[in-house]
Amino acid sequence: MYIFDLAFNPFAFLSLLAVAANGIVLYLVISEGLQISANRWFSYSVIAVIAWGITEAFSRMSVTANGAIFWETLGAIAWISVGAIFLAFTISYVGKEEVLSKISSQLILFGSTLFLVFLAWSTGLIVSHNPAIYHKVDYDWIGTLETPFFWLALGWIDLLFVISIGLLFRFWSTTKDLQRRKQTVFIIIGVLFPVVGGSITNGLLPIFGINIFKIAVPLTTMMSITVAYAIFRYKLFAISPGMVVSNIVETMNEILVVFNPDHYIEFVNSAVERVLGYKKEELTGQSIKKLAGSGWQNFENKVLKPIDEGKQVSGVEVNIESANGQAIPVSFSSSVLKNPKGEVYGEVGIATDIRETKDFITNLTAERNKLTTVMQSIVDGVLALDSFGHVILVNPAALTILGLEEKDILYRKLDEVLTMYDGNQKISCGDLLPNKQLTKDAVIAQKKALKIIAPSDRQIFINLTSSAIKEGSEVGLGAIITMSDVSKEKELEEMKIDFVSMAAHELRTPLTAVRGYLSVLLEESGKKLPKEEKDFVDKAFIASSQLAALVENLLSVSRIERGAMKLQIEAVDWSSIVKDSVNNFEPLAKEKKIKLTFELQENLPKVAVDQFRISEVLSNLIANALAYTKAGGSVDVLVETKGNEVITHVKDTGQGIPESALPRLFTKFFRVSGVLEQGSKGTGLGLYISKAIVDMHKGRIWVESKDGVGSTFSFSVPVAENTDKTDPIENKAKQSVEVTTTADGNKKEARFFKRKPA
Ligand code: ADP
């Protein structure tokens, strides 16, 4: 056959080299995936270039003119098509794929191309079929220039390339995506190679009778390489909506099933493989009954009937069956598919696997039930409030404590149901709720012996703790309140206080009489009595004084605890109070051989105190300091101003207080163990009373002590506001009132006798 009558021609290798390069490009693009239509069109154009290259090589190697004609003609099919295919690539690249699906554009683009291909193949109008006009040069056969319509084919493909460039350029100028702009520039440069260079050597020059070596194939190959580079360098292509949808459908976790009005499955997505273990083909064409399995009846009622009636089904819970017969709970939504005329041609359903959700809900329910059981059975009362103070949960214990029924309190505002008093102060549920967004779980309030007035005026005392969790505001939980009923304890405590108070009162009168008579006896016949008897009377007097001090302390305690201790606050000169108190202790200090000094900061402001009560505190601390310091030691009283407080320190060089005792020092009846053995007599009430008095002044009291080295007790009192405005006359009047109400000769005396050694 003449077409394979070939002779070696080194120039043919250049064509084959181009074929090889395009082959590599094609391989790479195909392995990249052809789902993107721009990739697909690009590979078609590469295939066309490969075909062109092969025919060119064969034409160059042909020995006879007829052979060359055959290959040239075959090659024309390839090169005439390149322009159209490349334009199709460009159109999909710029995201206008829909243009390609129109019949009209397909006709223009491919119809015209096919027509030219037809002309090239069956007439001599584009490629000369006349061997007489072909002649061989070193590198090729030459002959096409005589054909009348070669320019038309050339013009056509160049036109398509120019349109491609135009589209690419417009895309480049409108897109904002920098990567895509760069990609586009590469593609434009790639197209320019064949359009400019190829057209000249293979088209324009031959048309004008000038024949040089034809380099369109290598240049088109450079285009392939450049475009391929752009594809790989920037993996970006227009995303087609159709492709996106099909991708979503195939990758989504929900089962998508399309069935016809007779309930035969027409389409399922790949989720059936993952969720149910079916192959897609196993379900398509089957009745939907297969999908529903043993849950068919339910499925039919809940899903199929409503949609057959034209209703939309949304999120109904049904079971479908997996390939191995396992029932799988799903949430099923379905709607009908209608054609533009409104006729139903199918139904589409989406099934979401809710096994995990169900497990989750089961666990949650179990947790909730556990919690409810715990809540029901504990003896402590529990209330949960929302962030507005409405009761959203209450356990039986809480109802018992409050003497209420659930309907009395649940979903009502706590303040509307109960009145709460912390001491004398009324509090509201706002005090039990967090007032800001919490960053961690926290205790909001802890109240002891909170007085609650429930409806029906029932009065109870509770200890209460209110806590909040940090997620509270997200779930509408304000606080969780736990409470225990301490009414009985409170009652007992009150009875105790009443009893102590009554007993102390009853003891006071006879004691005053005893001390009175003893002091008269000592004064009037003391000198006449023999020494031993006088000693007895002395001891009896001292003991009765100590007893009187104890009684007074007990009365103070009961007054404090009943809230009956009232203060007469006035602006007073603190330095004179300090001086008086220290002076009162001079004799005792001398007797005990302890150096007692005081040091006052200059210009001390007046302080707002109840003179009588606060002197009690100071005397108490000085008395303690003297009592717990050995002979030869010293006690210093120092007064200083700090901010709007005056701070008084009582510093001793005594035995000190062990660290373990410090936290309980200011509590009732507390004495450091061992002091009794050292012979000091006390009640353990002095510091408790002192703290209560300082607290009532809104001051602070504290101690720093080192065991065996000494202690410093300090307390603060507030500076009086508008000191200079105090009217001395008014003050005097107040003072006299106080004296009449609280004047009690014994009291002061008793305090001073407190530490008198036996
Ligand atoms: P008391 O009547 O026992 O002195 P207080 O309440 O005044 O009662 O003091 C309680 C205890 O604190 C005392 O028993 C003593 O052990 C200890 N204490 C108080 N003041 C001092 C002090 N200055 N030095 C050492 N211990 C002290």
mmCIF file of N, CA and C in Angstrom, residues 34-38 40 91-98 180 237-248:
data_model
loop_
_atom_site.group_PDB
_atom_site.id
_atom_site.type_symbol
_atom_site.label_atom_id
_atom_site.label_comp_id
_atom_site.label_asym_id
_atom_site.label_seq_id
_atom_site.Cartn_x
_atom_site.Cartn_y
_atom_site.Cartn_z
ATOM 1 N N LEU A 34 -11.431 13.173 35.135
ATOM 2 C CA LEU A 34 -12.102 13.859 34.030
ATOM 3 C C LEU A 34 -13.500 14.338 34.419
ATOM 4 N N GLN A 35 -13.784 14.365 35.751
ATOM 5 C CA GLN A 35 -15.123 14.799 36.154
ATOM 6 C C GLN A 35 -15.355 16.256 35.802
ATOM 7 N N ILE A 36 -14.259 17.028 35.843
ATOM 8 C CA ILE A 36 -14.416 18.454 35.516
ATOM 9 C C ILE A 36 -14.452 18.578 34.000
ATOM 10 N N SER A 37 -15.496 19.232 33.461
ATOM 11 C CA SER A 37 -15.662 19.183 32.016
ATOM 12 C C SER A 37 -14.543 19.936 31.302
ATOM 13 N N ALA A 38 -13.980 20.969 31.944
ATOM 14 C CA ALA A 38 -12.871 21.670 31.298
ATOM 15 C C ALA A 38 -11.704 20.700 31.091
ATOM 16 N N ARG A 40 -11.990 17.560 30.663
ATOM 17 C CA ARG A 40 -12.400 16.619 29.629
ATOM 18 C C ARG A 40 -12.144 17.228 28.226
ATOM 19 N N ILE A 91 -14.818 27.570 26.976
ATOM 20 C CA ILE A 91 -16.166 27.889 27.481
ATOM 21 C C ILE A 91 -16.395 27.206 28.822
ATOM 22 N N SER A 92 -16.008 25.951 28.959
ATOM 23 C CA SER A 92 -16.233 25.337 30.267
ATOM 24 C C SER A 92 -15.259 25.878 31.308
ATOM 25 N N TYR A 93 -14.077 26.237 30.857
ATOM 26 C CA TYR A 93 -13.112 26.798 31.810
ATOM 27 C C TYR A 93 -13.642 28.087 32.452
ATOM 28 N N VAL A 94 -14.279 28.934 31.642
ATOM 29 C CA VAL A 94 -14.769 30.186 32.219
ATOM 30 C C VAL A 94 -16.134 30.003 32.889
ATOM 31 N N GLY A 95 -16.580 28.763 33.002
ATOM 32 C CA GLY A 95 -17.785 28.493 33.783
ATOM 33 C C GLY A 95 -19.073 28.709 33.009
ATOM 34 N N LYS A 96 -19.013 28.578 31.678
ATOM 35 C CA LYS A 96 -20.229 28.812 30.893
ATOM 36 C C LYS A 96 -20.668 27.519 30.203
ATOM 37 N N GLU A 97 -20.520 26.415 30.919
ATOM 38 C CA GLU A 97 -20.815 25.117 30.331
ATOM 39 C C GLU A 97 -22.196 25.021 29.691
ATOM 40 N N GLU A 98 -23.141 25.757 30.336
ATOM 41 C CA GLU A 98 -24.507 25.627 29.831
ATOM 42 C C GLU A 98 -24.619 26.013 28.354
ATOM 43 N N ARG A 180 -6.780 32.130 40.009
ATOM 44 C CA ARG A 180 -7.410 31.864 38.724
ATOM 45 C C ARG A 180 -6.925 32.845 37.669
ATOM 46 N N PHE A 237 -10.788 24.999 38.630
ATOM 47 C CA PHE A 237 -11.637 25.024 37.444
ATOM 48 C C PHE A 237 -13.027 25.447 37.843
ATOM 49 N N ALA A 238 -13.745 25.896 36.892
ATOM 50 C CA ALA A 238 -15.123 26.298 37.176
ATOM 51 C C ALA A 238 -15.863 25.105 37.748
ATOM 52 N N ILE A 239 -16.662 25.359 38.767
ATOM 53 C CA ILE A 239 -17.407 24.266 39.378
ATOM 54 C C ILE A 239 -18.797 24.253 38.769
ATOM 55 N N SER A 240 -19.169 23.146 38.206
ATOM 56 C CA SER A 240 -20.479 23.139 37.577
ATOM 57 C C SER A 240 -21.520 22.713 38.596
ATOM 58 N N PRO A 241 -22.664 23.410 38.615
ATOM 59 C CA PRO A 241 -23.690 23.098 39.614
ATOM 60 C C PRO A 241 -24.104 21.635 39.545
ATOM 61 N N GLY A 242 -24.190 21.124 38.338
ATOM 62 C CA GLY A 242 -24.612 19.730 38.190
ATOM 63 C C GLY A 242 -23.637 18.799 38.891
ATOM 64 N N MET A 243 -22.370 19.099 38.683
ATOM 65 C CA MET A 243 -21.356 18.247 39.287
ATOM 66 C C MET A 243 -21.413 18.357 40.810
ATOM 67 N N VAL A 244 -21.610 19.590 41.277
ATOM 68 C CA VAL A 244 -21.672 19.798 42.717
ATOM 69 C C VAL A 244 -22.800 18.965 43.300
ATOM 70 N N VAL A 245 -23.972 19.069 42.666
ATOM 71 C CA VAL A 245 -25.125 18.349 43.194
ATOM 72 C C VAL A 245 -24.848 16.848 43.222
ATOM 73 N N SER A 246 -24.302 16.336 42.120
ATOM 74 C CA SER A 246 -24.119 14.893 42.107
ATOM 75 C C SER A 246 -23.062 14.491 43.121
ATOM 76 N N ASN A 247 -22.075 15.357 43.321
ATOM 77 C CA ASN A 247 -21.085 15.067 44.354
ATOM 78 C C ASN A 247 -21.699 15.020 45.728
ATOM 79 N N ILE A 248 -22.552 16.017 45.986
ATOM 80 C CA ILE A 248 -23.198 16.075 47.302
ATOM 81 C C ILE A 248 -24.046 14.837 47.510
#
